[in-house]
Amino acid sequence: MTTVLAYESNAIVELMEVRPVDRDEAWLKDALQQAIMVEIATIGPYASAMWSIKEGSGPVYDTIRRVIFDEMSHMGLVCNMLTTIGGSPILADPNVAPKYEYPLPGGVRPELTVFLEGLSKDSVEMFSEIERPDHPVAEFETFTSIGAFYTAVEEAFEAHQHLIRGTRQLAYSMTHHGQGNDILPLDSIERVRGAIEVIKEQGEGTSASPENPFPGKEGELAHFYAFRELFHGRKLVKVSESPDMWDFTGDEVPFPPAHPMGRVPRGGWVNGGENAPGPEVQQALDLFNREFSSMLRALEKAWQTDDPNAAKAEVGKAVGHMFQMGPKARALMERELPDGSGRTYGPEFLYVEGP
């Protein structure tokens, strides 16, 4: 099958409905493109919350920052999975760029609306829902997860190991952000397995433990549980053994002071009614959107070139654009909305065409 590329679709649902025996090369390429779109979709919400923290430091800031770098690493690993079987990631395209307030791409979690807002109970609840595993060790609801989709991808790789060619593989060191965060060439089934293990277990933990098996420091939690700590305002601690049981009854995890960034309307602030931006705010929004779009274009070019040095240079450009996005986002958060709510503008993460 070949999926029509569109952020608003049920492509992942349709891919999961294909019988395992029929999941061929085209299926795998489509699935990996969808996985790339899911990984990128998380960056905007997480970064908006992080940038809203006034001090730009502290435990909560560090937790969100760590997750963002993990997600960027995951996106890079999935791009390597796609190119190793002869595909080309598409990132810089209005049809596949993230959209907010919308569900995640592909219909993977249709009941979950992903939005852009400052740090709040609502935003961290949404973050943990994005990362929720099928069987949490500290909460007992069950949902279809992104991890289940990656399991299907891994099974397809196992069935079609001959497709792994090692083409256009980008290597980029991110060890300083934690174990397993390096973007590595995926030229064997063993390396593909390892990459999928990192992606799943950094996000969801293992079936036996909420801890991240690939941490930046000892005791670091997988993304889902780190976000649940922020939601509950308490550290997750082991409360019993044999079997291990965990609960959010540890030390307090207070929210830091944050700019009260308002929720971005679907399609951007231009659709915000009385909060539609004037010329000065619109200029600031445009500056951010151009930086974000340039980041996506640089990342796409990195996986299109056969020259490893050129690829690394494009990733460097993308990282540069991301670091430029932070000050532009914070400048927006200094501007109050006209509606008198006391809330502020914030970044839209809209894709705009450019060179």
Short mmCIF file of C-alpha atoms in Angstrom, two decimals:
data_model
loop_
_atom_site.label_atom_id
_atom_site.label_comp_id
_atom_site.label_asym_id
_atom_site.label_seq_id
_atom_site.Cartn_x
_atom_site.Cartn_y
_atom_site.Cartn_z
CA MET A 1 0.00 0.00 0.00
CA THR A 2 1.05 3.61 -0.47
CA THR A 3 -0.49 6.12 1.89
CA VAL A 4 -1.44 9.60 0.75
CA LEU A 5 0.68 11.93 2.87
CA ALA A 6 -1.53 14.08 5.05
CA TYR A 7 -1.24 15.04 8.71
CA GLU A 8 -4.98 14.69 9.12
CA SER A 9 -5.58 11.06 8.20
CA ASN A 10 -6.16 7.58 9.60
CA ALA A 11 -3.02 6.26 7.93
CA ILE A 12 -1.61 4.56 11.04
CA VAL A 13 -4.95 2.94 11.82
CA GLU A 14 -5.13 1.68 8.23
CA LEU A 15 -1.54 0.44 8.35
CA MET A 16 -2.23 -1.49 11.55
CA GLU A 17 -5.24 -3.14 9.91
CA VAL A 18 -3.03 -4.69 7.21
CA ARG A 19 -2.35 -8.36 7.91
CA PRO A 20 1.25 -8.94 9.10
CA VAL A 21 1.89 -11.23 6.13
CA ASP A 22 1.01 -8.36 3.78
CA ARG A 23 3.24 -5.76 5.43
CA ASP A 24 5.76 -5.37 2.62
CA GLU A 25 8.41 -2.79 1.69
CA ALA A 26 5.82 -0.17 0.73
CA TRP A 27 4.01 -0.76 4.06
CA LEU A 28 7.23 -0.30 5.99
CA LYS A 29 8.13 2.93 4.18
CA ASP A 30 4.65 4.34 4.80
CA ALA A 31 4.77 3.32 8.46
CA LEU A 32 8.15 4.95 9.03
CA GLN A 33 7.02 8.21 7.41
CA GLN A 34 4.05 8.25 9.76
CA ALA A 35 6.33 7.56 12.73
CA ILE A 36 8.49 10.55 11.77
CA MET A 37 5.39 12.73 11.71
CA VAL A 38 4.36 11.50 15.18
CA GLU A 39 7.79 12.24 16.65
CA ILE A 40 7.86 15.78 15.22
CA ALA A 41 4.30 16.44 16.45
CA THR A 42 5.49 16.21 20.07
CA ILE A 43 8.17 18.90 19.79
CA GLY A 44 5.89 21.95 19.63
CA PRO A 45 3.82 21.21 22.75
CA TYR A 46 6.81 20.13 24.84
CA ALA A 47 8.93 23.11 23.77
CA SER A 48 6.11 25.62 24.38
CA ALA A 49 5.79 24.42 27.97
CA MET A 50 9.56 24.45 28.49
CA TRP A 51 10.02 27.95 27.07
CA SER A 52 7.18 29.27 29.23
CA ILE A 53 9.17 28.54 32.42
CA LYS A 54 10.42 31.95 33.50
CA GLU A 55 13.77 30.93 35.00
CA GLY A 56 14.78 28.77 32.03
CA SER A 57 16.25 26.25 34.46
CA GLY A 58 15.36 23.95 37.34
CA PRO A 59 14.13 20.36 37.70
CA VAL A 60 10.88 20.72 35.70
CA TYR A 61 12.64 22.63 32.93
CA ASP A 62 15.38 19.99 32.80
CA THR A 63 12.84 17.16 32.63
CA ILE A 64 11.01 18.64 29.65
CA ARG A 65 14.26 19.59 27.92
CA ARG A 66 15.55 16.05 28.30
CA VAL A 67 12.39 14.63 26.74
CA ILE A 68 12.63 17.04 23.79
CA PHE A 69 16.16 15.91 23.02
CA ASP A 70 15.05 12.28 23.32
CA GLU A 71 12.26 12.94 20.80
CA MET A 72 14.66 14.63 18.37
CA SER A 73 16.95 11.61 18.67
CA HIS A 74 13.99 9.28 18.05
CA MET A 75 13.04 11.25 14.94
CA GLY A 76 16.62 10.91 13.66
CA LEU A 77 16.66 7.16 14.28
CA VAL A 78 13.38 6.71 12.40
CA CYS A 79 14.75 8.77 9.50
CA ASN A 80 17.72 6.39 9.41
CA MET A 81 15.31 3.44 9.40
CA LEU A 82 13.55 4.89 6.38
CA THR A 83 16.69 5.69 4.40
CA THR A 84 18.29 2.32 5.19
CA ILE A 85 15.48 0.66 3.18
CA GLY A 86 15.74 3.17 0.34
CA GLY A 87 13.12 5.72 1.41
CA SER A 88 13.35 9.49 1.79
CA PRO A 89 11.84 11.26 4.82
CA ILE A 90 9.45 14.11 4.09
CA LEU A 91 9.45 16.79 6.80
CA ALA A 92 9.28 20.17 5.03
CA ASP A 93 5.85 19.95 3.49
CA PRO A 94 2.63 21.69 4.59
CA ASN A 95 0.77 18.39 4.20
CA VAL A 96 2.89 16.61 6.82
CA ALA A 97 4.00 19.43 9.15
CA PRO A 98 2.38 19.38 12.61
CA LYS A 99 -1.04 20.90 13.15
CA TYR A 100 -2.51 22.09 16.46
CA GLU A 101 -5.18 21.80 18.00
CA TYR A 102 -5.52 18.43 16.27
CA PRO A 103 -5.16 14.77 17.14
CA LEU A 104 -1.82 13.09 16.49
CA PRO A 105 -1.18 12.22 12.84
CA GLY A 106 -2.39 8.95 11.41
CA GLY A 107 -5.30 8.48 13.78
CA VAL A 108 -3.12 6.68 16.33
CA ARG A 109 -4.89 8.36 19.29
CA PRO A 110 -8.04 9.96 17.84
CA GLU A 111 -9.49 10.82 21.27
CA LEU A 112 -6.41 12.91 22.18
CA THR A 113 -6.22 16.56 21.08
CA VAL A 114 -2.67 17.90 20.95
CA PHE A 115 -2.38 21.63 21.61
CA LEU A 116 0.14 24.42 22.19
CA GLU A 117 0.03 26.08 25.61
CA GLY A 118 2.36 27.11 28.42
CA LEU A 119 3.20 24.84 31.33
CA SER A 120 -0.04 23.83 33.05
CA LYS A 121 -1.81 20.81 34.52
CA ASP A 122 -3.71 20.47 31.24
CA SER A 123 -0.55 20.49 29.14
CA VAL A 124 1.36 17.92 31.23
CA GLU A 125 -1.74 15.70 31.28
CA MET A 126 -1.75 15.84 27.48
CA PHE A 127 2.00 15.10 27.36
CA SER A 128 1.59 11.97 29.46
CA GLU A 129 -1.31 10.82 27.28
CA ILE A 130 0.96 11.09 24.22
CA GLU A 131 3.55 8.89 25.94
CA ARG A 132 1.12 6.52 27.70
CA PRO A 133 2.14 2.82 27.46
CA ASP A 134 -0.31 -0.01 26.90
CA HIS A 135 0.10 -1.21 30.51
CA PRO A 136 1.43 1.46 32.91
CA VAL A 137 3.07 0.07 36.04
CA ALA A 138 1.69 2.89 38.20
CA GLU A 139 -1.77 3.51 36.66
CA PHE A 140 -4.08 0.87 35.35
CA GLU A 141 -6.05 2.11 32.35
CA THR A 142 -5.21 0.57 28.96
CA PHE A 143 -5.00 2.36 25.63
CA THR A 144 -3.59 1.69 22.20
CA SER A 145 -0.17 3.31 22.23
CA ILE A 146 2.47 4.65 19.89
CA GLY A 147 4.62 1.84 21.26
CA ALA A 148 2.26 -0.74 19.75
CA PHE A 149 2.81 0.88 16.36
CA TYR A 150 6.59 0.63 16.78
CA THR A 151 6.20 -3.03 17.69
CA ALA A 152 4.47 -3.59 14.34
CA VAL A 153 7.29 -1.72 12.57
CA GLU A 154 9.88 -3.93 14.28
CA GLU A 155 8.01 -7.07 13.25
CA ALA A 156 7.97 -5.89 9.63
CA PHE A 157 11.74 -5.30 9.76
CA GLU A 158 12.23 -8.81 11.15
CA ALA A 159 10.25 -10.23 8.24
CA HIS A 160 12.14 -8.16 5.64
CA GLN A 161 15.69 -7.95 6.89
CA HIS A 162 16.96 -8.06 3.30
CA LEU A 163 15.64 -4.50 2.81
CA ILE A 164 18.27 -3.07 5.17
CA ARG A 165 20.91 -1.52 2.89
CA GLY A 166 22.67 1.01 5.09
CA THR A 167 22.06 3.85 2.63
CA ARG A 168 22.16 7.56 3.59
CA GLN A 169 22.79 6.85 7.26
CA LEU A 170 23.40 9.88 9.42
CA ALA A 171 25.54 9.68 12.55
CA TYR A 172 25.19 12.44 15.15
CA SER A 173 26.45 12.33 18.74
CA MET A 174 23.91 13.23 21.44
CA THR A 175 25.49 11.23 24.26
CA HIS A 176 25.62 14.35 26.46
CA HIS A 177 21.79 14.20 26.55
CA GLY A 178 21.70 10.60 27.80
CA GLN A 179 22.51 7.00 26.96
CA GLY A 180 21.01 5.72 23.74
CA ASN A 181 20.47 9.23 22.37
CA ASP A 182 23.09 9.08 19.63
CA ILE A 183 21.71 8.98 16.11
CA LEU A 184 23.48 5.91 14.77
CA PRO A 185 23.74 4.25 11.35
CA LEU A 186 21.22 1.41 11.12
CA ASP A 187 22.87 -1.07 8.78
CA SER A 188 21.76 -4.34 10.41
CA ILE A 189 18.68 -5.84 11.98
CA GLU A 190 20.47 -5.81 15.34
CA ARG A 191 20.91 -2.04 15.16
CA VAL A 192 17.31 -1.53 14.04
CA ARG A 193 16.11 -3.60 17.01
CA GLY A 194 18.26 -1.54 19.35
CA ALA A 195 16.93 1.75 17.96
CA ILE A 196 13.30 0.69 18.37
CA GLU A 197 14.02 -0.50 21.92
CA VAL A 198 15.41 2.95 22.77
CA ILE A 199 12.41 4.73 21.26
CA LYS A 200 9.83 2.58 23.04
CA GLU A 201 11.46 2.29 26.45
CA GLN A 202 12.55 5.93 26.77
CA GLY A 203 8.94 6.90 26.19
CA GLU A 204 7.06 4.16 28.02
CA GLY A 205 9.51 2.42 30.35
CA THR A 206 9.55 -1.37 30.51
CA SER A 207 6.76 -3.71 31.58
CA ALA A 208 8.50 -4.11 34.94
CA SER A 209 9.81 -0.63 35.71
CA PRO A 210 8.95 3.04 35.09
CA GLU A 211 12.63 3.92 34.87
CA ASN A 212 14.29 4.93 31.63
CA PRO A 213 16.69 2.09 30.65
CA PHE A 214 18.75 4.63 28.66
CA PRO A 215 19.03 7.53 31.13
CA GLY A 216 21.05 10.72 31.17
CA LYS A 217 21.49 10.14 34.90
CA GLU A 218 20.68 7.28 37.27
CA GLY A 219 17.03 6.95 38.28
CA GLU A 220 15.67 8.97 35.37
CA LEU A 221 12.09 8.03 34.51
CA ALA A 222 10.63 7.18 31.12
CA HIS A 223 8.73 10.08 29.58
CA PHE A 224 5.24 8.95 30.59
CA TYR A 225 6.14 8.67 34.28
CA ALA A 226 8.20 11.88 34.27
CA PHE A 227 5.16 13.75 32.99
CA ARG A 228 2.87 12.03 35.51
CA GLU A 229 5.14 13.27 38.29
CA LEU A 230 4.58 16.82 37.04
CA PHE A 231 0.82 16.23 36.86
CA HIS A 232 0.53 14.71 40.35
CA GLY A 233 3.07 17.10 41.85
CA ARG A 234 4.80 14.20 43.57
CA LYS A 235 7.78 11.95 42.88
CA LEU A 236 7.05 8.38 41.80
CA VAL A 237 8.42 5.93 44.36
CA LYS A 238 8.37 2.19 44.85
CA VAL A 239 5.85 1.42 47.60
CA SER A 240 6.15 -2.37 47.74
CA GLU A 241 8.07 -5.31 46.30
CA SER A 242 7.22 -8.85 45.07
CA PRO A 243 5.55 -7.65 42.96
CA ASP A 244 6.97 -4.17 42.60
CA MET A 245 4.36 -1.46 43.07
CA TRP A 246 4.86 2.24 42.41
CA ASP A 247 2.86 5.32 43.38
CA PHE A 248 3.12 9.11 43.25
CA THR A 249 3.66 9.58 46.99
CA GLY A 250 7.24 10.84 47.10
CA ASP A 251 8.67 14.32 47.54
CA GLU A 252 6.73 17.29 46.19
CA VAL A 253 7.39 18.36 42.58
CA PRO A 254 6.22 21.98 42.48
CA PHE A 255 5.41 23.81 39.27
CA PRO A 256 7.90 26.63 38.65
CA PRO A 257 6.69 30.15 37.82
CA ALA A 258 5.72 30.24 34.15
CA HIS A 259 4.40 32.68 31.61
CA PRO A 260 0.63 32.05 31.21
CA MET A 261 0.82 31.32 27.51
CA GLY A 262 -2.70 30.93 26.12
CA ARG A 263 -3.78 27.97 24.04
CA VAL A 264 -3.09 28.60 20.36
CA PRO A 265 -6.31 28.41 18.30
CA ARG A 266 -6.54 25.78 15.58
CA GLY A 267 -4.62 27.10 12.59
CA GLY A 268 -2.88 29.87 14.55
CA TRP A 269 -3.60 33.13 16.34
CA VAL A 270 -5.12 34.65 13.21
CA ASN A 271 -8.14 32.50 14.09
CA GLY A 272 -8.23 33.82 17.66
CA GLY A 273 -11.13 36.26 17.29
CA GLU A 274 -10.43 39.25 19.53
CA ASN A 275 -6.94 37.83 20.12
CA ALA A 276 -6.06 37.92 16.42
CA PRO A 277 -2.60 39.54 16.31
CA GLY A 278 -1.85 43.10 15.30
CA PRO A 279 1.06 43.90 12.97
CA GLU A 280 3.81 43.81 15.61
CA VAL A 281 2.74 40.50 17.10
CA GLN A 282 2.19 39.02 13.65
CA GLN A 283 5.75 39.98 12.71
CA ALA A 284 7.04 38.19 15.82
CA LEU A 285 4.94 35.12 15.00
CA ASP A 286 6.26 35.12 11.43
CA LEU A 287 9.86 35.24 12.66
CA PHE A 288 9.29 32.17 14.81
CA ASN A 289 7.45 30.27 12.08
CA ARG A 290 10.25 30.94 9.60
CA GLU A 291 12.83 29.62 12.08
CA PHE A 292 10.77 26.48 12.71
CA SER A 293 10.24 25.89 9.00
CA SER A 294 13.94 26.37 8.27
CA MET A 295 14.68 23.72 10.90
CA LEU A 296 12.38 21.24 9.13
CA ARG A 297 13.95 22.02 5.74
CA ALA A 298 17.47 21.49 7.11
CA LEU A 299 16.48 18.16 8.65
CA GLU A 300 14.88 17.00 5.42
CA LYS A 301 18.00 17.92 3.43
CA ALA A 302 20.18 16.04 5.91
CA TRP A 303 18.55 12.74 4.95
CA GLN A 304 18.39 13.52 1.24
CA THR A 305 22.12 13.88 0.62
CA ASP A 306 24.57 11.05 0.01
CA ASP A 307 27.42 13.14 1.47
CA PRO A 308 27.85 12.36 5.21
CA ASN A 309 29.63 15.67 5.86
CA ALA A 310 26.86 17.65 4.15
CA ALA A 311 24.28 15.70 6.14
CA LYS A 312 25.99 16.51 9.43
CA ALA A 313 26.22 20.17 8.42
CA GLU A 314 22.47 20.28 7.75
CA VAL A 315 21.75 18.75 11.16
CA GLY A 316 23.97 21.42 12.66
CA LYS A 317 21.91 24.08 10.88
CA ALA A 318 18.71 22.50 12.21
CA VAL A 319 20.04 22.57 15.78
CA GLY A 320 20.99 26.22 15.28
CA HIS A 321 17.47 27.06 14.15
CA MET A 322 16.02 25.27 17.17
CA PHE A 323 18.16 27.29 19.56
CA GLN A 324 17.03 30.48 17.80
CA MET A 325 13.40 29.47 18.28
CA GLY A 326 13.60 29.71 22.07
CA PRO A 327 14.24 33.48 22.40
CA LYS A 328 11.61 34.19 19.74
CA ALA A 329 9.04 32.09 21.61
CA ARG A 330 9.82 33.78 24.93
CA ALA A 331 9.46 37.22 23.32
CA LEU A 332 5.94 36.24 22.25
CA MET A 333 5.15 35.15 25.80
CA GLU A 334 5.88 38.68 27.02
CA ARG A 335 2.91 39.98 25.00
CA GLU A 336 -0.49 39.76 26.69
CA LEU A 337 -3.59 38.75 24.77
CA PRO A 338 -6.06 41.57 24.10
CA ASP A 339 -8.95 39.70 25.75
CA GLY A 340 -7.97 40.75 29.28
CA SER A 341 -7.49 37.18 30.47
CA GLY A 342 -3.93 37.88 31.57
CA ARG A 343 -2.71 35.11 29.29
CA THR A 344 -0.10 35.68 26.59
CA TYR A 345 0.71 34.86 23.01
CA GLY A 346 3.02 31.99 22.21
CA PRO A 347 4.54 30.21 19.21
CA GLU A 348 2.29 28.67 16.56
CA PHE A 349 4.68 26.18 14.89
CA LEU A 350 3.16 26.88 11.47
CA TYR A 351 5.06 25.66 8.42
CA VAL A 352 5.79 28.37 5.86
CA GLU A 353 7.50 27.89 2.51
CA GLY A 354 10.98 29.28 2.05
CA PRO A 355 14.30 28.79 0.28
#
